[in-house]
Each structure stands twice: as structure tokens, then as C-alpha cells.
Amino acid sequence: MPLAEVEPKIVAFFCNWCSYAGADLAGTSRIQYPPSVRIIRVPCSGRVNPRFILRAFQLGADGVLVAGCHPGDCHYSTGNYFSRRRLSLLRRFLAYLGIDERRFRVRWISASEGPRFAETVKEMTEELRQLGPAQKVAATSVD
Amino acid sequence: MKRVGVFLCWCGSNIAAHVDLDRVQEMSEDLGNVVHVQQNKYMCSEPGQETVRKAIQRHGLDRVVIAACSPRMHERTFRRTVEGAGLNPYLLEIANVREHCSWVHPDKETGTPVAIDLVRTAVAKAVQDVPLQSSYAGVEKRALVIGGGIAGIQAALDIAGSGYEVVLVEREPTIGGRMAQLDKTFPTLDCSSCILTPKMVEVSQDPRIRLLTYAEVESLAGYVGNFEARIRLKARSVDFVKCTGCGDCWNKCPYRTPGEFDLGLGKRKAIFIPFPQAIPSKPTIDRDTCAYFQKNGKCQVCKKFCQAGAIDFEQTDEILEEKFGAVVVATGFDLWDHARYGEYGAGEHPDVISSLELERLLSASGPSDGHLKRPSDGREPKRVVFIQCVGSRDEAKGVGYCSKICCMYTAKHAIMLKEKIPDSQAFVFYIDVRTPGKNYEEFYRRATVEAGAQYIRGRVSRIYLRGKQLVVVGEDTLLGQKVEVEADLVVLASAVVSRADAPQVAQKLGFSYDNYGFFTEAHPKLAPVETNTAGIFLAGACQGPKDIPETVAQAGAAAAKVVRLFAKDKLETEPMVARVDPEHCAGCQWCRPICPYQAIGMETLTERPGGRRVTRRVARVNTSLCHGCGACSVACRSGAMNLLGFSNEQLWAEVEALCL
Amino acid sequence: MKVAYYPGCSSHGSAADYDRSARVVAGALGLGLVEVPDWNCCGASSAHALDHQLALDLAGRNLALAAQLDLGGVVTPCAACYSRLNRAHQWLGEDRRRWLDLAARVERPYRDVGKPRSLLELVVGAIGLPAVAERVRRPLQGLKVAAYYGCLMLRPPEVARFDDPENPRSMDDLLRTLGANPVRWGHKTECCGASLSVSRPELVRKLVDDILDNAAAAGAECLATACPMCQANLEQRRSADRTMPAYYFTDLAGLAFGFSPVDLGIAMHLDSSLHPLLSQGQGGDRP
């Protein structure tokens, strides 16, 4: 399969307190996962503006992954509740934009869930391989 | 054009074995704005840091990117490094090429492209970095402690003992709280008053503690280090300066009413001290009972007998405005109202009482002088049924949680019962007996073995009257049988619940509370005495059910947090906070409810476009309150709100760099 | 006010006395009871025990018939009917598609006309105690009554949704309004034995005796019930030495309103004796 040879690229937004630390834990535990994910550190999943996600898709990202603390565990007490609502709305909007919603995932990953993080990347990478590379959207800015 | 320096750390072989750093260097050198690239075996070592400092100076770098381990590891280290070379510490970015790359990818072939992406992204972000400054605010080194129970008392004593001023505010006319109402304490059977009253006296005598009883905090404004409280001192109709606390007034007062301190089981006068060891030991007139206030100035017996001339019927409430650097909230708990259980008689049987009422009936200073008599006819009860989990662990009718202290105090009650009435028999209906705590299980064993309490595992379905006889019907789930126990007295271990007005208190003071009205700690594990508002701390059962030792420990911890705050003369604020661009702010206030810290206020701007004077309202972030989560920056419709350190421009640049 | 009246089988048989006093009292309170035409079994006892869907459909058909009267909600004097009608009403309320399914099965359209109410619920609720107080002609002179609620009028609470299931007070309040003195007692909601009366009479005898004894220990002079099944068991299944009379709450209301025991069908009770406080001034003085 020629598709599988090109590694998909996942732009990931990870909250500093839980998910970024979870990804660090996968590292210190030496858990191997596909070299597809690139993590952008944010203080909180509630900091992730949907426009960042749309910009990534516009520029041809094969997938976008947002991860934050589990509901109830937010370092800032409520940030992930806002992102949960906001991003589930965004998911519905993606289809309207012609972006396959399977390319977009939101996961709650705690600082102790290194394996879960690696598993998420594996699953998502596999799915993106099946979907094939994403198309760059016309270069007009969404800003 | 920025001058970015990129520093590639080998981390021994940790990074170097899985990433071809020479290729990363080549790529980095080709990036715009990058003027210098350098490798080092251990960048975090002192020589490694020195190479960074030297390079900054030699090449005139104004941005630094270090590709190394996770920023959670050494970001602080490297911020100091660049600061040492005269650069603003926030002009540094770290590419996490170890945890997120070399350690999770098997070889250079897979690792290198990832590292290249991460470095390029970090450079793109660094180009957008701006220098950030911490700001400093002074600290008002006085603490406000709200609630004069054992939690508030302990916190006040600990803070005062460290040399700081404390104002202790208590709503009732005396301090002492729930602990003062108890007879004995578990598991030592210490007399509660005997160990509490010395602390109460200590509070009244400590020159650094200002005690305000019969007072309530009306509002709290400001932020950590600089709170402003409005405190209402309710009119007591007694001039405390003149009053000697001789007791003539309350001895002579002809009007009686059921006393709150004795939960209505005993009576007090209209002018009263709640109990003999009350602090302050000076009386208060309850205007709802006093004939002077209820019958148009009649009576005045207290005034006639007061030789000090301290009675002042004209006294009015006083408002006090004070500044504080920190607040300890210790407002305590209530008991669940068992009248909501119809099957337990809906509060209509006088001999079905709460455990706190039993404490008063057992107490030597209680309404029956320590002789256990049942309320209906004053008879000594011989058969006493204790029911556990009344309201607790009952999601259908009560609360879902375990109230934590009931198993232990019921064991205490069973022991006390046997001690007071040797030919009595205690029956305890329980779901589980929970005794985690030092000497707790042993104490429970004492109740069963020595005091002979009969523990019956199961719930009570009904308490009814057979003629005048109370009958308790339940199930013994171990035997699988229905049991009926004739009882002279039934004691309900009602759930520990939050104060009825806890939500209003939390809203007034500005922190959060849970579904049950208990105040929420900032983190369940790592910040159990902090609230999510900096400078406000929690102590005691207002945060959740607790026994006395736990309460005292938490109060001490809260005091330590306050003292830690007061040890500094200036508070440094986190520079990575939200900032409003007033040019773009439309004043919609959409950002305000989303902020978990109430850090966003409004200010009025005056502008003169074309010579006309125009005022408009815009948002303003209080940087002392902001924690830098960035939720507001996403909620902002006009893009006026930004988060320094993780700005829109920085994140945008990162996305674009990644998707090249 | 007119309401659809679902009498249930007892009211046309063993509890014809209850039906009579219910109609008299309702009339006196200005409440028109319009009997649901062509009503059928409510689905209690046998249907309920054998086929839940059939039991729901039986009650559902009665609700559909009552809705066709276009009088607002339906009222029933019987606690068992009350429970079945409410269960069906709730089941139908959960999913509107069930309305069509039911309509197809019972060949009647179904429409939700509100929660089915018991006669007691209607009297203390929609009519209200002040209206009752106004109608009292012969107050019950402090007669000590044990208000007995039984089970199905209150339980399961999520079905009955009426009064406190563990410590009901509505009938006590009504009796107090009538001039009686309701006693505080422990067996307000104990089981009367219900239909075990037929299969295990000895067991029911014990339950009934316990109820009567507890009422007597509390100083009660008589019992008041709001259910034909309870009434039948309390009268029939007691040991011979128990003598406390059991009245329907409508009997006591009717007497307080000035009606005669004959008007109210009290004479049809197994124990038709009247407490002396109740028999004073019997005869004329009809309102």
C-alpha cells in the first residue's frame, strides 16, 4: 500500500498540566509510537482556539488532536468543560467545511496516562493512514 | 529581523543516538532569523549553560531556542541561564526532542524528521516571543479568619503565634463552635470543653488576635495580599467596654427562650451568654426575645441591675472596613435535618434525637446537667437505639457521601451510655463500621466488647409508636431477618452537611463549592487547603466532613500557607497572564463569566476621537488574580484578549511552522 | 367542577358503600363525578402479576375513555386503581409513540389529561381544606381517628407522587378539618395484607390485628381508610375480639357534613356500628 509509506502528520495541542505531562511520561517510559504527532504546548485545553485547528487543516495537517485533563481534573477547574463544548461544536462544523471529522480527535489524557497517549497516537495514525493524506485547502486565510 | 540562537543538546546519547543532530543543525541554519546554531553534550550542565550565555553575548542573540528535554524539566533552569546573559527570561523556547522524540522513536531515521519539525516550530514561536515582566504587589500582613470553631481558633493561634495580626470573625456571640457543644471526644474520651476552653482563652488573651464575635463578613474585595473586607458587628445592646461580665443581668432577666447552644433542649435568657465558658464572657441581648424590643421599652430589668451601666438599648450595627493579606475560611458544618425521614417519625417523636442533641444531654454543662434523661418524660433511657448513616450514603433521600465521623462518635456514645447508666443496653444499626484512624478500631472494639453495644448490620425501615413505646423496625442483613427493638431513646447519626448559606458565603468571598455546598479545595491532592482564589484558604468541615484532629491539622496547614505568604514583603505575579488590547475590546464582557478566578473587571476609557470626548467600557485583567489559563482569550469575539507567553501570534506561528 | 370518575370493580361490588359515600361527599363539595363509560378492569392483581403489557393496556384504555369525556383528569376512590392508572399514565408519558401503539390496541385515541388522582388527593388538593371546612355542619367532636393510608396510595413514591410515603399527613389534615382528632400512630402505612386475604387469610389476620392494636394503643376510637381493599381486610380479617370500627374517610366527611349513615351506606359495612360521638343527633337536620 503506497498510502502507508507516507507518515501522516498530526498537529496536537496538549495542556501543560495533564496531557503534555502524559506525553512526557510516555517518553520517560520509552513507549514507542508512530512519528506522526507534533505536540504544541498550551496551558489548558480551554486555550485552544478553534481557529488554530482550522488553520492546521487549512495548511494540510492530516489530523488534529486536542488533549486535556479529564473532566473534573482541570488545573484551572473549568477550562476543559469549555473546550469540551466548544470542540464538539467544532466537530459538527468540520463536515460543513468538507473536512472528514475522523481527522479530529479530542482526548482526556492525564499525567499518568502515558500508555493511553501512545495508544491514542497509534489508533489515530492508523485511521489517518486509511483515510490517506489530507488536501491543503485554498490558501486564503481563515483569520 | 530577530537574532535567534539554536542550541542542540545531546543529552549524552539520550538524544544524540536517535536524532541526527548534524542534520538538525543544517536545517536550523537555513531557517530565517536564525544566526547561530550550536551543539553541546549536556546543555543543562554548568559548562553547557555557559556556552549559551557566551553565545548570546558574542552573537548578540535576542531569542534562544534550546532543543533538549521537556520544558517541564529544565525550562526554569534555562530561563535563568538566558537571564544571566542579560536577556529577558521569556525570550526562550524549548523544543522537547527527548521525551517527545528521541525516547519514543527507535532510530535516527524516524527521530530526525520529528526533531527537525520540533526545532523549526520552536524557532517560529521564539520569533514571536516578547519580553515579559513580573509585577509586584505589596502584602498586607494581617489575616482574616472567618469562623470561631476549633478550626478558626487553631488557625488564628498559629498565625498570631508566628507574629502576625489576626482578626477572628464569629457569627455567634461566642467562639467555640461545634466542639464546644460536644461532651467527650473520641478515641480518648477527653472532655471536649476541657481541651477547647484553654484555646478559647488563649485567643482572647493574644494581643495579636482581635476577636469579633456576633459579627459577619459582608463582602470581600481585592486579591491576594490586598483584600478588603466589610465586617458587620451586630448590635449586642451591651457596651463591652463597661461590661464586667458579672452575670447580674442574665440572672435577673425574666424572659426565657429555647437556647440555640443546647439545640432547644434547654432555655436561656433574653440577655445571655451561650454557655458558662463562653468567650467573650460578656452577654448579648437577643432582641427577638427581649421585652424591651418586643413590648415597647417595657421591662429594662437588666438595665436596673447593671451596676456598670453597660446596657445600651440604642446600640446599632457597626460596619468595619479592614484590609487583609490572606483569609482563612473555617465556617464549619450543620447536621442534616432528620425530619426529612418520614419513616423515622419526621422529627415528631421527642425521643428520636440527633447525635448532637445527645451530646448536649450527656454534657455536664448541658440542659440536664449531665444526667442522661430522655426529652419526652425525663426518664432515664435503658434501651437506646443508635442509627447510623441517617442521610449519609443515601442518594435517594440524603447525600451520597460518608460523613466520616459518625461511626466513631456512635461508639463513643455507646461507651458513655454504659458509663452513665450501667444497666442500659445500646443497639447500633449500621451499614459498615468505618474506623480508619489512630486508635479508632480499638475504640470501636471497646464499645462492643466492654460497653456491650449490640451492633446490628442493616438499615432501619421504620420507627413507630406502639402506644407510648417507641419501636424500631429494621433488618438484620447478616441474619436475613426482620428485627424489632423496643427503645426508650433513638439517636440518629445525621449526616454532616454544609452550612445552609455556604453557597452564598462562597460567592461572597469568591471561590467555588461542590454540589453539596462544601467549599472546593484548589486541588484534591496537592492543594487541599487552598481555594482556587489565591490567598484564601480553607480549614475544617466547611470543606468536607472531618474529625477534630484532621480539622486542627488542616487549620495548622492553612495558617502555614498564610504565614508563607506573609514572609514576603512583595508578591511576584506570574507574567504569563491574560492581557486586553483596549483598542479592540468591545466591552461585551463575554470573557468575565468564563474566568474561573474572577480576574476580569471593567474599566472606563476616555478617548477623544476627532476632538469629541467619548467614554467606553473595556475589560481589564487583574494580573494578581489571573492564573494564565487562557480561556478568556478564546472566548473573546474581537480578539482583544491575549495570553502572554502563549499568545495568539505564538500559537499561530507554531501551527504554521508545523504544517510547512 | 366536574371530573371523570373511575369507580373500579370494588365500588360496584363489595365496596358499593364506599361508592355511595364518595358520591355524596363529592356532591356536597360541588364536585361532579361523571362515571367513565364502558370502563374495564384497572389491571391490578391478576393482569399485573401475569402480563405487564396487558395491565398497562387495561389501565390505558380507561385513561383513553376518560380523556374522551373531555373533563380534565380522572379520579378514582380505590388505591389499587389509583396505582395502576398512574403507572400507565407515567408509562405513556415517557414516550409519545406509545400513545399510538395504545390507541391501536384499545381502539381509542389516547390523550394526556393529567395525572390520575385519588379522591383523597382531589379533596385535599384541588378542592382544598378551607372549602371542606366551610361545608362542615356537625364537627366530629374530637373523635380520635387513626388515619390509615396503606400502601398503594403512596407507594411506589415515584408512581403515586402524593404525600410523604413514609409519614403521610393529608388524611390527618382532612380529619382535623372535619373536627376529629387524628392520633399519632405507627402503622399508618403498614400493609393490610391486600389480596393475600384470599390465599393466606391467617397471615392477613396477623397484619390486620397489628394495625388495629397499634391504633388502639395510640388511643384511637376508629380507623379511617381510603381504599376498598384495606377496608375489606380491616373488617373481615380481624380476630373476633377486635372491635374498632373502620370507616371510609368519606363516611366521616359525610357525617360531618350532616348526612345520615343510611345516605352514606355505612349500614352496608360489616360492622355498621357507629361510635357514640358519630350517632348523636342522627336523623333529620339534613343540609
Coordinates of N, CA, C and O in Angstrom, one line a residue, chain A:
Chain A
M1 N 0.8 -1.2 0.0 CA 0.0 0.0 0.0 C 0.9 1.2 0.0 O 1.6 1.5 1.0
P2 N 0.8 2.0 -1.0 CA 1.6 3.2 -1.1 C 1.2 4.2 0.0 O 2.1 5.0 0.5
L3 N 0.0 4.2 0.4 CA -0.5 5.2 1.3 C 0.2 5.1 2.6 O 0.6 6.1 3.3
A4 N 0.5 3.9 3.1 CA 1.1 3.6 4.4 C 2.5 4.2 4.5 O 3.0 4.4 5.5
E5 N 3.1 4.4 3.3 CA 4.5 4.8 3.3 C 4.7 6.2 3.8 O 5.7 6.6 4.4
V6 N 3.7 7.0 3.4 CA 3.8 8.4 3.9 C 3.2 8.5 5.3 O 2.0 8.2 5.5
E7 N 4.0 8.9 6.2 CA 3.6 9.1 7.6 C 2.6 10.3 7.7 O 3.0 11.4 7.3
P8 N 1.4 10.1 8.2 CA 0.5 11.2 8.3 C 1.1 12.2 9.4 O 1.9 11.8 10.2
K9 N 0.7 13.4 9.3 CA 1.1 14.4 10.3 C 0.0 14.9 11.1 O -1.1 15.3 10.6
I10 N 0.1 14.7 12.5 CA -0.9 15.1 13.4 C -0.4 16.3 14.2 O 0.6 16.3 14.8
V11 N -1.2 17.4 14.1 CA -0.9 18.6 14.9 C -1.7 18.4 16.2 O -2.9 18.2 16.2
A12 N -0.9 18.4 17.3 CA -1.6 18.1 18.6 C -1.4 19.3 19.6 O -0.4 20.0 19.6
F13 N -2.5 19.6 20.3 CA -2.5 20.7 21.3 C -2.7 20.0 22.6 O -3.7 19.4 22.9
F14 N -1.7 20.1 23.5 CA -1.7 19.4 24.8 C -1.6 20.4 25.9 O -0.8 21.2 25.9
C15 N -2.5 20.2 26.9 CA -2.5 21.1 28.0 C -1.2 20.7 28.9 O -0.8 19.6 29.0
N16 N -0.7 21.7 29.4 CA 0.6 21.6 30.1 C 0.5 20.7 31.3 O 1.5 20.0 31.6
W17 N -0.6 20.6 32.0 CA -0.7 20.0 33.3 C -0.9 18.5 33.3 O -0.4 17.8 34.1
C18 N -1.8 18.1 32.4 CA -2.1 16.7 32.3 C -1.5 16.0 31.1 O -0.7 15.2 31.2
S19 N -2.0 16.4 29.9 CA -1.7 15.7 28.7 C -0.3 15.8 28.3 O 0.4 14.8 27.8
Y20 N 0.3 17.0 28.4 CA 1.7 17.2 28.0 C 2.6 16.4 28.9 O 3.5 15.7 28.5
A21 N 2.2 16.3 30.2 CA 2.9 15.5 31.2 C 2.7 14.0 30.8 O 3.7 13.2 31.0
G22 N 1.5 13.7 30.4 CA 1.3 12.3 30.0 C 2.2 11.9 28.8 O 2.7 10.8 28.8
A23 N 2.3 12.8 27.9 CA 3.2 12.5 26.7 C 4.7 12.4 27.2 O 5.4 11.6 26.7
D24 N 5.0 13.3 28.1 CA 6.4 13.2 28.7 C 6.6 11.8 29.4 O 7.6 11.2 29.3
L25 N 5.5 11.3 30.0 CA 5.6 10.0 30.7 C 5.8 8.9 29.7 O 6.6 8.0 29.9
A26 N 5.1 9.0 28.6 CA 5.3 8.0 27.5 C 6.8 8.0 27.1 O 7.4 6.9 26.9
G27 N 7.4 9.2 27.1 CA 8.8 9.3 26.8 C 9.7 8.7 27.8 O 10.5 7.8 27.5
T28 N 9.5 9.1 29.1 CA 10.4 8.5 30.1 C 10.1 7.0 30.3 O 11.0 6.3 30.7
S29 N 8.9 6.5 29.9 CA 8.7 5.1 29.9 C 9.2 4.4 28.6 O 9.0 3.2 28.5
R30 N 9.7 5.2 27.7 CA 10.2 4.7 26.4 C 9.1 3.9 25.7 O 9.4 2.9 25.0
I31 N 7.9 4.3 25.7 CA 6.8 3.7 25.0 C 6.9 4.2 23.5 O 6.8 5.4 23.3
Q32 N 7.1 3.3 22.6 CA 7.2 3.7 21.2 C 5.9 4.0 20.5 O 4.9 3.2 20.8
Y33 N 5.8 5.0 19.7 CA 4.6 5.3 19.0 C 5.0 5.9 17.6 O 6.1 6.4 17.5
P34 N 4.1 5.9 16.7 CA 4.5 6.4 15.3 C 5.0 7.8 15.4 O 4.5 8.6 16.1
P35 N 5.9 8.1 14.5 CA 6.5 9.5 14.5 C 5.6 10.5 13.7 O 6.0 11.2 12.9
S36 N 4.3 10.4 14.1 CA 3.3 11.2 13.3 C 2.9 12.5 14.1 O 2.5 13.5 13.5
V37 N 3.0 12.5 15.4 CA 2.4 13.5 16.2 C 3.4 14.6 16.5 O 4.6 14.3 16.8
R38 N 3.0 15.9 16.5 CA 3.8 17.0 16.9 C 3.0 17.8 17.9 O 1.9 18.3 17.6
I39 N 3.6 17.9 19.1 CA 2.8 18.5 20.2 C 3.1 20.0 20.4 O 4.2 20.4 20.5
I40 N 2.0 20.8 20.4 CA 2.2 22.2 20.8 C 1.7 22.3 22.2 O 0.6 21.9 22.5
R41 N 2.5 22.9 23.0 CA 2.1 23.0 24.4 C 1.2 24.2 24.7 O 1.5 25.3 24.2
V42 N 0.1 24.0 25.3 CA -0.8 25.1 25.7 C -1.0 25.0 27.2 O -0.9 23.9 27.8
P43 N -1.4 26.1 27.9 CA -1.6 25.9 29.4 C -2.8 25.1 29.7 O -2.8 24.4 30.7
C44 N -3.8 25.1 28.8 CA -5.1 24.4 29.1 C -5.8 24.1 27.8 O -5.6 24.9 26.8
S45 N -6.5 23.0 27.8 CA -7.2 22.8 26.5 C -8.2 23.9 26.2 O -8.6 24.1 25.1
G46 N -8.6 24.6 27.2 CA -9.5 25.8 27.0 C -8.8 26.9 26.3 O -9.5 27.9 25.9
R47 N -7.5 26.8 26.2 CA -6.8 27.9 25.4 C -6.8 27.6 23.9 O -6.4 28.5 23.1
V48 N -7.3 26.4 23.5 CA -7.2 26.1 22.1 C -8.3 26.7 21.3 O -9.5 26.4 21.5
N49 N -7.9 27.7 20.6 CA -8.9 28.4 19.8 C -9.2 27.5 18.5 O -8.3 27.0 17.9
P50 N -10.5 27.3 18.2 CA -10.8 26.5 17.1 C -10.2 27.0 15.8 O -9.9 26.2 14.9
R51 N -9.8 28.3 15.8 CA -9.1 28.8 14.6 C -7.8 28.2 14.4 O -7.3 28.0 13.3
F52 N -7.1 27.8 15.5 CA -5.8 27.2 15.3 C -6.0 25.8 14.6 O -5.2 25.4 13.8
I53 N -7.1 25.2 15.0 CA -7.3 23.8 14.5 C -7.7 24.0 13.0 O -7.2 23.2 12.1
L54 N -8.5 24.9 12.7 CA -8.9 25.1 11.3 C -7.7 25.5 10.4 O -7.5 25.1 9.3
R55 N -6.8 26.3 11.0 CA -5.6 26.8 10.3 C -4.7 25.5 10.0 O -4.2 25.4 8.9
A56 N -4.6 24.6 11.0 CA -3.8 23.4 10.7 C -4.4 22.6 9.6 O -3.7 22.2 8.7
F57 N -5.7 22.4 9.6 CA -6.3 21.7 8.5 C -6.2 22.4 7.1 O -5.9 21.8 6.1
Q58 N -6.3 23.7 7.2 CA -6.2 24.5 6.0 C -4.8 24.3 5.4 O -4.6 24.3 4.2
L59 N -3.8 24.2 6.2 CA -2.4 24.1 5.7 C -2.1 22.6 5.5 O -0.9 22.3 5.2
G60 N -3.0 21.7 5.6 CA -2.8 20.4 5.1 C -2.5 19.4 6.2 O -2.0 18.2 5.9
A61 N -2.7 19.7 7.5 CA -2.5 18.7 8.5 C -3.4 17.5 8.3 O -4.6 17.7 7.9
D62 N -2.9 16.3 8.5 CA -3.7 15.1 8.2 C -4.7 14.9 9.4 O -5.7 14.3 9.2
G63 N -4.3 15.3 10.6 CA -5.1 15.2 11.7 C -4.8 16.2 12.8 O -3.7 16.8 12.8
V64 N -5.8 16.5 13.6 CA -5.6 17.4 14.8 C -6.1 16.7 16.0 O -7.1 16.1 16.0
L65 N -5.2 16.7 17.0 CA -5.6 16.0 18.3 C -5.5 17.1 19.4 O -4.5 17.8 19.5
V66 N -6.6 17.2 20.1 CA -6.5 18.1 21.3 C -6.7 17.3 22.5 O -7.5 16.4 22.6
A67 N -5.8 17.5 23.5 CA -5.9 16.7 24.7 C -5.8 17.6 25.9 O -5.1 18.6 26.0
G68 N -6.6 17.2 26.9 CA -6.6 18.0 28.2 C -6.8 17.1 29.4 O -6.9 15.9 29.2
C69 N -6.9 17.7 30.5 CA -7.2 16.9 31.7 C -8.6 16.3 31.7 O -9.5 16.8 31.0
H70 N -8.8 15.2 32.4 CA -10.1 14.6 32.4 C -11.1 15.6 33.0 O -10.7 16.4 33.9
P71 N -12.3 15.5 32.6 CA -13.3 16.5 33.2 C -13.3 16.3 34.7 O -13.3 15.2 35.2
G72 N -13.3 17.5 35.3 CA -13.2 17.5 36.8 C -11.8 17.6 37.3 O -11.6 18.0 38.5
D73 N -10.8 17.4 36.5 CA -9.4 17.5 36.9 C -8.7 18.7 36.4 O -7.5 18.8 36.6
C74 N -9.4 19.6 35.7 CA -8.7 20.7 35.1 C -7.9 21.5 36.2 O -8.4 21.8 37.2
H75 N -6.7 21.8 35.8 CA -5.8 22.6 36.7 C -6.5 23.9 37.0 O -6.2 24.5 38.0
Y76 N -7.2 24.4 36.0 CA -7.9 25.7 36.2 C -9.4 25.5 36.5 O -10.2 26.4 36.2
S77 N -9.7 24.3 36.9 CA -11.0 23.9 37.4 C -12.1 23.8 36.3 O -12.9 22.8 36.4
T78 N -12.2 24.7 35.4 CA -13.3 24.6 34.4 C -12.9 24.6 32.9 O -13.7 24.5 32.1
G79 N -11.6 24.8 32.6 CA -11.2 25.1 31.3 C -11.6 23.9 30.3 O -12.1 24.2 29.2
N80 N -11.4 22.7 30.8 CA -11.8 21.6 29.8 C -13.2 21.5 29.6 O -13.7 20.9 28.6
Y81 N -14.1 21.9 30.5 CA -15.5 21.9 30.2 C -15.8 22.8 29.1 O -16.6 22.5 28.2
F82 N -15.2 24.0 29.1 CA -15.4 24.9 27.9 C -14.9 24.3 26.6 O -15.6 24.4 25.6
S83 N -13.7 23.7 26.7 CA -13.2 23.1 25.4 C -14.0 22.0 25.0 O -14.3 21.8 23.8
R84 N -14.6 21.2 25.9 CA -15.4 20.1 25.5 C -16.6 20.6 24.7 O -16.9 20.0 23.7
R85 N -17.3 21.6 25.2 CA -18.4 22.1 24.5 C -18.1 22.7 23.2 O -18.6 22.5 22.1
R86 N -17.0 23.6 23.3 CA -16.6 24.3 22.1 C -16.1 23.4 21.0 O -16.5 23.5 19.8
L87 N -15.4 22.3 21.3 CA -14.8 21.5 20.3 C -15.8 20.5 19.8 O -15.7 20.0 18.6
S88 N -16.9 20.2 20.6 CA -17.9 19.3 20.0 C -18.7 20.1 19.0 O -19.2 19.5 18.0
L89 N -18.8 21.4 19.2 CA -19.5 22.2 18.1 C -18.6 22.3 16.9 O -19.1 22.2 15.8
L90 N -17.3 22.4 17.1 CA -16.4 22.5 16.0 C -16.4 21.2 15.2 O -16.4 21.3 13.9
R91 N -16.6 20.1 15.8 CA -16.6 18.8 15.1 C -17.8 18.8 14.1 O -17.6 18.4 13.0
R92 N -18.9 19.3 14.5 CA -20.0 19.4 13.6 C -19.8 20.3 12.4 O -20.2 20.1 11.3
F93 N -19.0 21.4 12.7 CA -18.7 22.4 11.7 C -17.7 21.8 10.7 O -17.8 22.2 9.5
L94 N -16.9 20.8 11.1 CA -15.9 20.3 10.2 C -16.5 19.7 8.9 O -16.0 20.0 7.8
A95 N -17.6 19.0 9.1 CA -18.2 18.3 8.0 C -18.7 19.4 7.0 O -18.5 19.2 5.7
Y96 N -19.2 20.5 7.5 CA -19.6 21.6 6.7 C -18.5 22.2 5.8 O -18.7 22.6 4.7
L97 N -17.3 22.1 6.4 CA -16.1 22.6 5.7 C -15.5 21.6 4.8 O -14.5 21.9 4.1
G98 N -16.1 20.4 4.8 CA -15.5 19.4 3.9 C -14.3 18.7 4.5 O -13.5 18.1 3.8
I99 N -14.2 18.7 5.8 CA -13.1 18.0 6.5 C -13.7 16.8 7.2 O -14.6 17.0 8.0
D100 N -13.1 15.7 6.9 CA -13.6 14.4 7.5 C -13.4 14.5 9.0 O -12.3 14.7 9.5
E101 N -14.5 14.4 9.7 CA -14.4 14.6 11.2 C -13.5 13.5 11.9 O -13.1 13.7 13.0
R102 N -13.3 12.4 11.2 CA -12.4 11.4 11.8 C -10.9 11.9 11.9 O -10.1 11.3 12.6
R103 N -10.7 13.0 11.2 CA -9.3 13.6 11.3 C -9.1 14.4 12.6 O -8.1 14.9 12.9
F104 N -10.2 14.6 13.3 CA -10.1 15.4 14.5 C -10.5 14.7 15.8 O -11.6 14.0 15.8
R105 N -9.7 14.7 16.7 CA -10.0 13.9 17.9 C -9.7 14.8 19.2 O -8.8 15.6 19.2
V106 N -10.6 14.6 20.2 CA -10.3 15.3 21.5 C -10.2 14.1 22.5 O -11.0 13.2 22.5
R107 N -9.2 14.1 23.3 CA -9.0 13.1 24.3 C -8.6 13.7 25.6 O -8.0 14.7 25.7
W108 N -9.1 13.0 26.7 CA -8.7 13.4 28.0 C -7.6 12.5 28.4 O -7.8 11.3 28.5
I109 N -6.4 13.0 28.6 CA -5.2 12.2 29.0 C -4.6 12.8 30.2 O -4.2 14.0 30.2
S110 N -4.5 12.0 31.3 CA -3.9 12.6 32.5 C -2.4 12.4 32.5 O -1.9 11.7 31.6
A111 N -1.8 13.0 33.5 CA -0.3 12.9 33.6 C 0.2 11.5 33.8 O 1.4 11.2 33.6
S112 N -0.7 10.6 34.2 CA -0.3 9.2 34.4 C -0.6 8.3 33.3 O -0.4 7.1 33.4
E113 N -1.2 8.9 32.2 CA -1.7 8.0 31.1 C -0.8 8.0 29.9 O -1.2 8.2 28.8
G114 N 0.5 7.8 30.1 CA 1.5 7.7 29.0 C 1.0 6.6 28.0 O 1.0 6.9 26.8
P115 N 0.7 5.4 28.5 CA 0.3 4.4 27.6 C -1.0 4.8 26.8 O -1.1 4.5 25.6
R116 N -1.9 5.5 27.5 CA -3.1 5.9 26.8 C -2.8 6.9 25.7 O -3.4 6.8 24.6
F117 N -1.9 7.7 26.0 CA -1.4 8.7 25.0 C -0.9 8.0 23.7 O -1.3 8.2 22.6
A118 N 0.1 7.0 24.0 CA 0.7 6.3 22.9 C -0.3 5.6 22.1 O -0.3 5.5 20.9
E119 N -1.3 5.0 22.8 CA -2.3 4.2 22.1 C -3.2 5.1 21.2 O -3.5 4.8 20.1
T120 N -3.5 6.3 21.8 CA -4.3 7.3 21.0 C -3.5 7.6 19.7 O -4.1 7.7 18.6
V121 N -2.2 7.9 19.8 CA -1.5 8.2 18.6 C -1.5 7.1 17.6 O -1.7 7.3 16.4
K122 N -1.3 5.9 18.1 CA -1.3 4.7 17.3 C -2.6 4.6 16.5 O -2.6 4.4 15.3
E123 N -3.7 4.6 17.3 CA -5.0 4.5 16.7 C -5.3 5.5 15.6 O -5.7 5.3 14.5
M124 N -5.0 6.8 16.0 CA -5.3 7.9 15.2 C -4.4 7.8 13.9 O -4.9 8.1 12.8
T125 N -3.1 7.5 14.1 CA -2.3 7.4 12.9 C -2.8 6.3 12.0 O -2.8 6.5 10.7
E126 N -3.2 5.2 12.5 CA -3.7 4.1 11.7 C -4.9 4.5 10.9 O -5.0 4.3 9.7
E127 N -5.8 5.2 11.6 CA -7.0 5.7 10.9 C -6.7 6.7 9.8 O -7.2 6.7 8.7
L128 N -5.7 7.6 10.1 CA -5.3 8.6 9.1 C -4.6 7.9 7.9 O -4.8 8.4 6.8
R129 N -3.9 6.9 8.2 CA -3.3 6.1 7.0 C -4.4 5.6 6.1 O -4.3 5.7 4.9
Q130 N -5.4 5.1 6.7 CA -6.6 4.6 6.0 C -7.2 5.7 5.2 O -7.6 5.5 4.0
L131 N -7.3 6.8 5.8 CA -8.0 8.0 5.1 C -7.2 8.6 4.0 O -7.7 9.2 3.1
G132 N -5.8 8.4 4.1 CA -5.0 8.9 3.1 C -4.7 10.4 3.4 O -5.2 11.0 4.3
P133 N -3.7 11.0 2.7 CA -3.3 12.3 3.0 C -4.4 13.4 2.8 O -5.3 13.2 2.0
A134 N -4.4 14.4 3.7 CA -5.4 15.4 3.6 C -5.0 16.4 2.5 O -3.9 16.5 2.1
Q135 N -6.0 17.1 2.0 CA -5.8 18.1 1.0 C -5.5 19.5 1.6 O -6.2 19.8 2.6
K136 N -4.6 20.2 1.1 CA -4.4 21.6 1.5 C -5.6 22.3 1.0 O -6.0 22.2 -0.1
V137 N -6.2 23.1 1.9 CA -7.3 23.9 1.5 C -6.8 25.2 0.8 O -5.6 25.6 1.1
A138 N -7.6 25.9 0.0 CA -7.1 27.1 -0.7 C -6.4 28.0 0.3 O -6.9 28.1 1.5
A139 N -5.4 28.6 -0.1 CA -4.5 29.4 0.8 C -5.1 30.7 1.3 O -4.3 31.5 1.9
T140 N -6.4 30.9 1.2 CA -6.9 32.1 1.8 C -6.9 32.0 3.3 O -7.2 30.9 3.8
S141 N -6.6 33.0 3.9 CA -6.5 32.9 5.4 C -7.9 32.8 6.0 O -8.9 33.4 5.5
V142 N -8.0 32.0 7.1 CA -9.3 32.0 7.8 C -9.3 33.0 8.9 O -10.2 33.2 9.6
D143 N -8.2 33.7 9.0 CA -8.1 34.7 10.1 C -9.0 35.8 9.9 O -9.1 36.5 8.9

